[in-house]
Amino acid sequence: VSLLASWSPIAAQVDALPLQREGVILIIAVVCMSLNRLLDAYLRSQRHFMTSAVAAELLPRLINVIAFAGLLYAALDAPLPRTIRVFTTAHAVCLGVYLWSFWKTKPFQAKDLEGRDYQPPRLREVLETTVSLGARNGVSIFMQASDIWIVALFATKDDVATYGIALAMLQLVAAIPAVANQLIPQEFSVYFANGQLDNLESIARTSATLVSFMTLALVVGFSLFGLPLIGFVFGSQYQSSLPILLILMIGSVFNAASGSAGFILQMTGDHVRLLRLNVVAAVINLVLSLGLGYFFGGIGVAVATSTSLIFVNILMVFSVYKRLGVKSFCYTTLAGFRNVVNAVLRLRGA
């Protein structure tokens, strides 16, 4: 209600009069997003990870791509009000998928817990976990958003737009590990609780290898066809975003190859260590971005972002190995690749 009441004066204050009529649409988007998060948490608790991954990661991106491709094909521009409606439609469709899944879902029967003397966590443990994870998410959001802010400090509006185009294209690459992180981390806690560290390492390295190959394939594709693709979608004036995109992709490839090391720490109860590592990486990212951004603009900020992402992944991989004796990095040997192929064949056979 407060957002709806304040939207019109805010739009007028920033001289965005066409947006004044979009207050109701914006409220619908916020409500859909909130309900989607609640239903997603429920589905994940019921171990419906595939539905969660599709509705939370793939479906919104697919709808946005199709909608904007339609606008482009129809020779229409995409002003912000129309963009808000496309965004709202995507989340409304996802809400429909969540509601249908919720209606069809049968409660998960935790047979493995039958007969065990299960004690719920104490309030102090709950608070420590939620505060650590909340702070970690805040630091992660800062790392993801600070680069465009820093570019805006030292560059022109055109340079900021160019960097923004690179970030938009990067979302295609980020979708692959995002989907994997919707499906895999829940199994880490199960294997850890049962003392099956070999299985934990196997699923972590297998998924990291598969995600790395898919991410690397996209990087190769963008290296070969990125220039005409960016020119076709956004215009030739933004083709200079390709070097920035490729630099950012280097960090994404290393992030994919590192596996879900951060989630292993999270799902095995080491939330405080995970928070500390992210804080260190955020500070390094901020210092490097300010320094390199001042001298080299968007290219410098992209280098700083990829460098800090690689650094934090190295720290997390090392921490997982030191604490659990588990390797989370992708396979680098022929025997490891054979394990991945065999796992995929078994999955197809199932």
mmCIF file with all atom_site columns, N, CA, C and O in Angstrom, residues 162-182:
data_model
loop_
_atom_site.group_PDB
_atom_site.id
_atom_site.type_symbol
_atom_site.label_atom_id
_atom_site.label_alt_id
_atom_site.label_comp_id
_atom_site.label_asym_id
_atom_site.label_entity_id
_atom_site.label_seq_id
_atom_site.pdbx_PDB_ins_code
_atom_site.Cartn_x
_atom_site.Cartn_y
_atom_site.Cartn_z
_atom_site.occupancy
_atom_site.B_iso_or_equiv
_atom_site.pdbx_formal_charge
_atom_site.auth_seq_id
_atom_site.auth_comp_id
_atom_site.auth_asym_id
_atom_site.auth_atom_id
_atom_site.pdbx_PDB_model_num
ATOM 1  N N  . THR A 1 162 ? 26.626 0.593   -21.837 1.00 0.00 ? 162 THR A N  1
ATOM 2  C CA . THR A 1 162 ? 27.403 -0.500  -22.440 1.00 0.00 ? 162 THR A CA 1
ATOM 3  C C  . THR A 1 162 ? 27.699 -1.582  -21.423 1.00 0.00 ? 162 THR A C  1
ATOM 4  O O  . THR A 1 162 ? 27.564 -2.783  -21.711 1.00 0.00 ? 162 THR A O  1
ATOM 5  N N  . TYR A 1 163 ? 28.074 -1.185  -20.226 1.00 0.00 ? 163 TYR A N  1
ATOM 6  C CA . TYR A 1 163 ? 28.337 -2.158  -19.169 1.00 0.00 ? 163 TYR A CA 1
ATOM 7  C C  . TYR A 1 163 ? 27.040 -2.890  -18.793 1.00 0.00 ? 163 TYR A C  1
ATOM 8  O O  . TYR A 1 163 ? 27.051 -4.102  -18.535 1.00 0.00 ? 163 TYR A O  1
ATOM 9  N N  . GLY A 1 164 ? 25.933 -2.162  -18.768 1.00 0.00 ? 164 GLY A N  1
ATOM 10 C CA . GLY A 1 164 ? 24.652 -2.787  -18.459 1.00 0.00 ? 164 GLY A CA 1
ATOM 11 C C  . GLY A 1 164 ? 24.256 -3.832  -19.491 1.00 0.00 ? 164 GLY A C  1
ATOM 12 O O  . GLY A 1 164 ? 23.677 -4.874  -19.142 1.00 0.00 ? 164 GLY A O  1
ATOM 13 N N  . ILE A 1 165 ? 24.572 -3.592  -20.761 1.00 0.00 ? 165 ILE A N  1
ATOM 14 C CA . ILE A 1 165 ? 24.293 -4.577  -21.804 1.00 0.00 ? 165 ILE A CA 1
ATOM 15 C C  . ILE A 1 165 ? 25.101 -5.848  -21.548 1.00 0.00 ? 165 ILE A C  1
ATOM 16 O O  . ILE A 1 165 ? 24.599 -6.973  -21.685 1.00 0.00 ? 165 ILE A O  1
ATOM 17 N N  . ALA A 1 166 ? 26.373 -5.674  -21.153 1.00 0.00 ? 166 ALA A N  1
ATOM 18 C CA . ALA A 1 166 ? 27.205 -6.844  -20.845 1.00 0.00 ? 166 ALA A CA 1
ATOM 19 C C  . ALA A 1 166 ? 26.621 -7.642  -19.677 1.00 0.00 ? 166 ALA A C  1
ATOM 20 O O  . ALA A 1 166 ? 26.583 -8.882  -19.708 1.00 0.00 ? 166 ALA A O  1
ATOM 21 N N  . LEU A 1 167 ? 26.123 -6.947  -18.654 1.00 0.00 ? 167 LEU A N  1
ATOM 22 C CA . LEU A 1 167 ? 25.511 -7.639  -17.515 1.00 0.00 ? 167 LEU A CA 1
ATOM 23 C C  . LEU A 1 167 ? 24.239 -8.376  -17.936 1.00 0.00 ? 167 LEU A C  1
ATOM 24 O O  . LEU A 1 167 ? 23.968 -9.481  -17.454 1.00 0.00 ? 167 LEU A O  1
ATOM 25 N N  . ALA A 1 168 ? 23.466 -7.758  -18.831 1.00 0.00 ? 168 ALA A N  1
ATOM 26 C CA . ALA A 1 168 ? 22.236 -8.411  -19.291 1.00 0.00 ? 168 ALA A CA 1
ATOM 27 C C  . ALA A 1 168 ? 22.558 -9.699  -20.044 1.00 0.00 ? 168 ALA A C  1
ATOM 28 O O  . ALA A 1 168 ? 21.896 -10.731 -19.851 1.00 0.00 ? 168 ALA A O  1
ATOM 29 N N  . MET A 1 169 ? 23.553 -9.666  -20.902 1.00 0.00 ? 169 MET A N  1
ATOM 30 C CA . MET A 1 169 ? 23.938 -10.870 -21.645 1.00 0.00 ? 169 MET A CA 1
ATOM 31 C C  . MET A 1 169 ? 24.542 -11.920 -20.719 1.00 0.00 ? 169 MET A C  1
ATOM 32 O O  . MET A 1 169 ? 24.400 -13.127 -20.937 1.00 0.00 ? 169 MET A O  1
ATOM 33 N N  . LEU A 1 170 ? 25.203 -11.464 -19.659 1.00 0.00 ? 170 LEU A N  1
ATOM 34 C CA . LEU A 1 170 ? 25.821 -12.395 -18.712 1.00 0.00 ? 170 LEU A CA 1
ATOM 35 C C  . LEU A 1 170 ? 24.776 -13.248 -17.997 1.00 0.00 ? 170 LEU A C  1
ATOM 36 O O  . LEU A 1 170 ? 25.087 -14.350 -17.540 1.00 0.00 ? 170 LEU A O  1
ATOM 37 N N  . GLN A 1 171 ? 23.551 -12.742 -17.892 1.00 0.00 ? 171 GLN A N  1
ATOM 38 C CA . GLN A 1 171 ? 22.498 -13.508 -17.214 1.00 0.00 ? 171 GLN A CA 1
ATOM 39 C C  . GLN A 1 171 ? 22.212 -14.829 -17.904 1.00 0.00 ? 171 GLN A C  1
ATOM 40 O O  . GLN A 1 171 ? 21.786 -15.792 -17.259 1.00 0.00 ? 171 GLN A O  1
ATOM 41 N N  . LEU A 1 172 ? 22.440 -14.898 -19.207 1.00 0.00 ? 172 LEU A N  1
ATOM 42 C CA . LEU A 1 172 ? 22.258 -16.161 -19.916 1.00 0.00 ? 172 LEU A CA 1
ATOM 43 C C  . LEU A 1 172 ? 23.235 -17.213 -19.418 1.00 0.00 ? 172 LEU A C  1
ATOM 44 O O  . LEU A 1 172 ? 22.894 -18.389 -19.281 1.00 0.00 ? 172 LEU A O  1
ATOM 45 N N  . VAL A 1 173 ? 24.459 -16.784 -19.155 1.00 0.00 ? 173 VAL A N  1
ATOM 46 C CA . VAL A 1 173 ? 25.471 -17.707 -18.640 1.00 0.00 ? 173 VAL A CA 1
ATOM 47 C C  . VAL A 1 173 ? 25.187 -18.041 -17.177 1.00 0.00 ? 173 VAL A C  1
ATOM 48 O O  . VAL A 1 173 ? 25.326 -19.196 -16.750 1.00 0.00 ? 173 VAL A O  1
ATOM 49 N N  . ALA A 1 174 ? 24.758 -17.049 -16.404 1.00 0.00 ? 174 ALA A N  1
ATOM 50 C CA . ALA A 1 174 ? 24.513 -17.259 -14.980 1.00 0.00 ? 174 ALA A CA 1
ATOM 51 C C  . ALA A 1 174 ? 23.338 -18.189 -14.723 1.00 0.00 ? 174 ALA A C  1
ATOM 52 O O  . ALA A 1 174 ? 23.236 -18.778 -13.641 1.00 0.00 ? 174 ALA A O  1
ATOM 53 N N  . ALA A 1 175 ? 22.451 -18.346 -15.715 1.00 0.00 ? 175 ALA A N  1
ATOM 54 C CA . ALA A 1 175 ? 21.278 -19.208 -15.512 1.00 0.00 ? 175 ALA A CA 1
ATOM 55 C C  . ALA A 1 175 ? 21.668 -20.662 -15.319 1.00 0.00 ? 175 ALA A C  1
ATOM 56 O O  . ALA A 1 175 ? 20.986 -21.403 -14.602 1.00 0.00 ? 175 ALA A O  1
ATOM 57 N N  . ILE A 1 176 ? 22.763 -21.101 -15.916 1.00 0.00 ? 176 ILE A N  1
ATOM 58 C CA . ILE A 1 176 ? 23.145 -22.521 -15.844 1.00 0.00 ? 176 ILE A CA 1
ATOM 59 C C  . ILE A 1 176 ? 23.541 -22.912 -14.425 1.00 0.00 ? 176 ILE A C  1
ATOM 60 O O  . ILE A 1 176 ? 22.967 -23.848 -13.851 1.00 0.00 ? 176 ILE A O  1
ATOM 61 N N  . PRO A 1 177 ? 24.536 -22.241 -13.792 1.00 0.00 ? 177 PRO A N  1
ATOM 62 C CA . PRO A 1 177 ? 24.831 -22.606 -12.398 1.00 0.00 ? 177 PRO A CA 1
ATOM 63 C C  . PRO A 1 177 ? 23.689 -22.293 -11.451 1.00 0.00 ? 177 PRO A C  1
ATOM 64 O O  . PRO A 1 177 ? 23.539 -22.957 -10.421 1.00 0.00 ? 177 PRO A O  1
ATOM 65 N N  . ALA A 1 178 ? 22.845 -21.299 -11.788 1.00 0.00 ? 178 ALA A N  1
ATOM 66 C CA . ALA A 1 178 ? 21.704 -20.984 -10.919 1.00 0.00 ? 178 ALA A CA 1
ATOM 67 C C  . ALA A 1 178 ? 20.734 -22.155 -10.855 1.00 0.00 ? 178 ALA A C  1
ATOM 68 O O  . ALA A 1 178 ? 20.223 -22.499 -9.782  1.00 0.00 ? 178 ALA A O  1
ATOM 69 N N  . VAL A 1 179 ? 20.472 -22.789 -11.997 1.00 0.00 ? 179 VAL A N  1
ATOM 70 C CA . VAL A 1 179 ? 19.591 -23.951 -12.010 1.00 0.00 ? 179 VAL A CA 1
ATOM 71 C C  . VAL A 1 179 ? 20.223 -25.103 -11.236 1.00 0.00 ? 179 VAL A C  1
ATOM 72 O O  . VAL A 1 179 ? 19.553 -25.795 -10.455 1.00 0.00 ? 179 VAL A O  1
ATOM 73 N N  . ALA A 1 180 ? 21.521 -25.328 -11.440 1.00 0.00 ? 180 ALA A N  1
ATOM 74 C CA . ALA A 1 180 ? 22.206 -26.405 -10.708 1.00 0.00 ? 180 ALA A CA 1
ATOM 75 C C  . ALA A 1 180 ? 22.138 -26.176 -9.207  1.00 0.00 ? 180 ALA A C  1
ATOM 76 O O  . ALA A 1 180 ? 21.941 -27.124 -8.428  1.00 0.00 ? 180 ALA A O  1
ATOM 77 N N  . ASN A 1 181 ? 22.258 -24.927 -8.787  1.00 0.00 ? 181 ASN A N  1
ATOM 78 C CA . ASN A 1 181 ? 22.203 -24.620 -7.357  1.00 0.00 ? 181 ASN A CA 1
ATOM 79 C C  . ASN A 1 181 ? 20.791 -24.698 -6.795  1.00 0.00 ? 181 ASN A C  1
ATOM 80 O O  . ASN A 1 181 ? 20.607 -24.630 -5.576  1.00 0.00 ? 181 ASN A O  1
ATOM 81 N N  . GLN A 1 182 ? 19.796 -24.801 -7.654  1.00 0.00 ? 182 GLN A N  1
ATOM 82 C CA . GLN A 1 182 ? 18.437 -25.074 -7.192  1.00 0.00 ? 182 GLN A CA 1
ATOM 83 C C  . GLN A 1 182 ? 18.232 -26.568 -6.951  1.00 0.00 ? 182 GLN A C  1
ATOM 84 O O  . GLN A 1 182 ? 17.387 -26.966 -6.149  1.00 0.00 ? 182 GLN A O  1
#
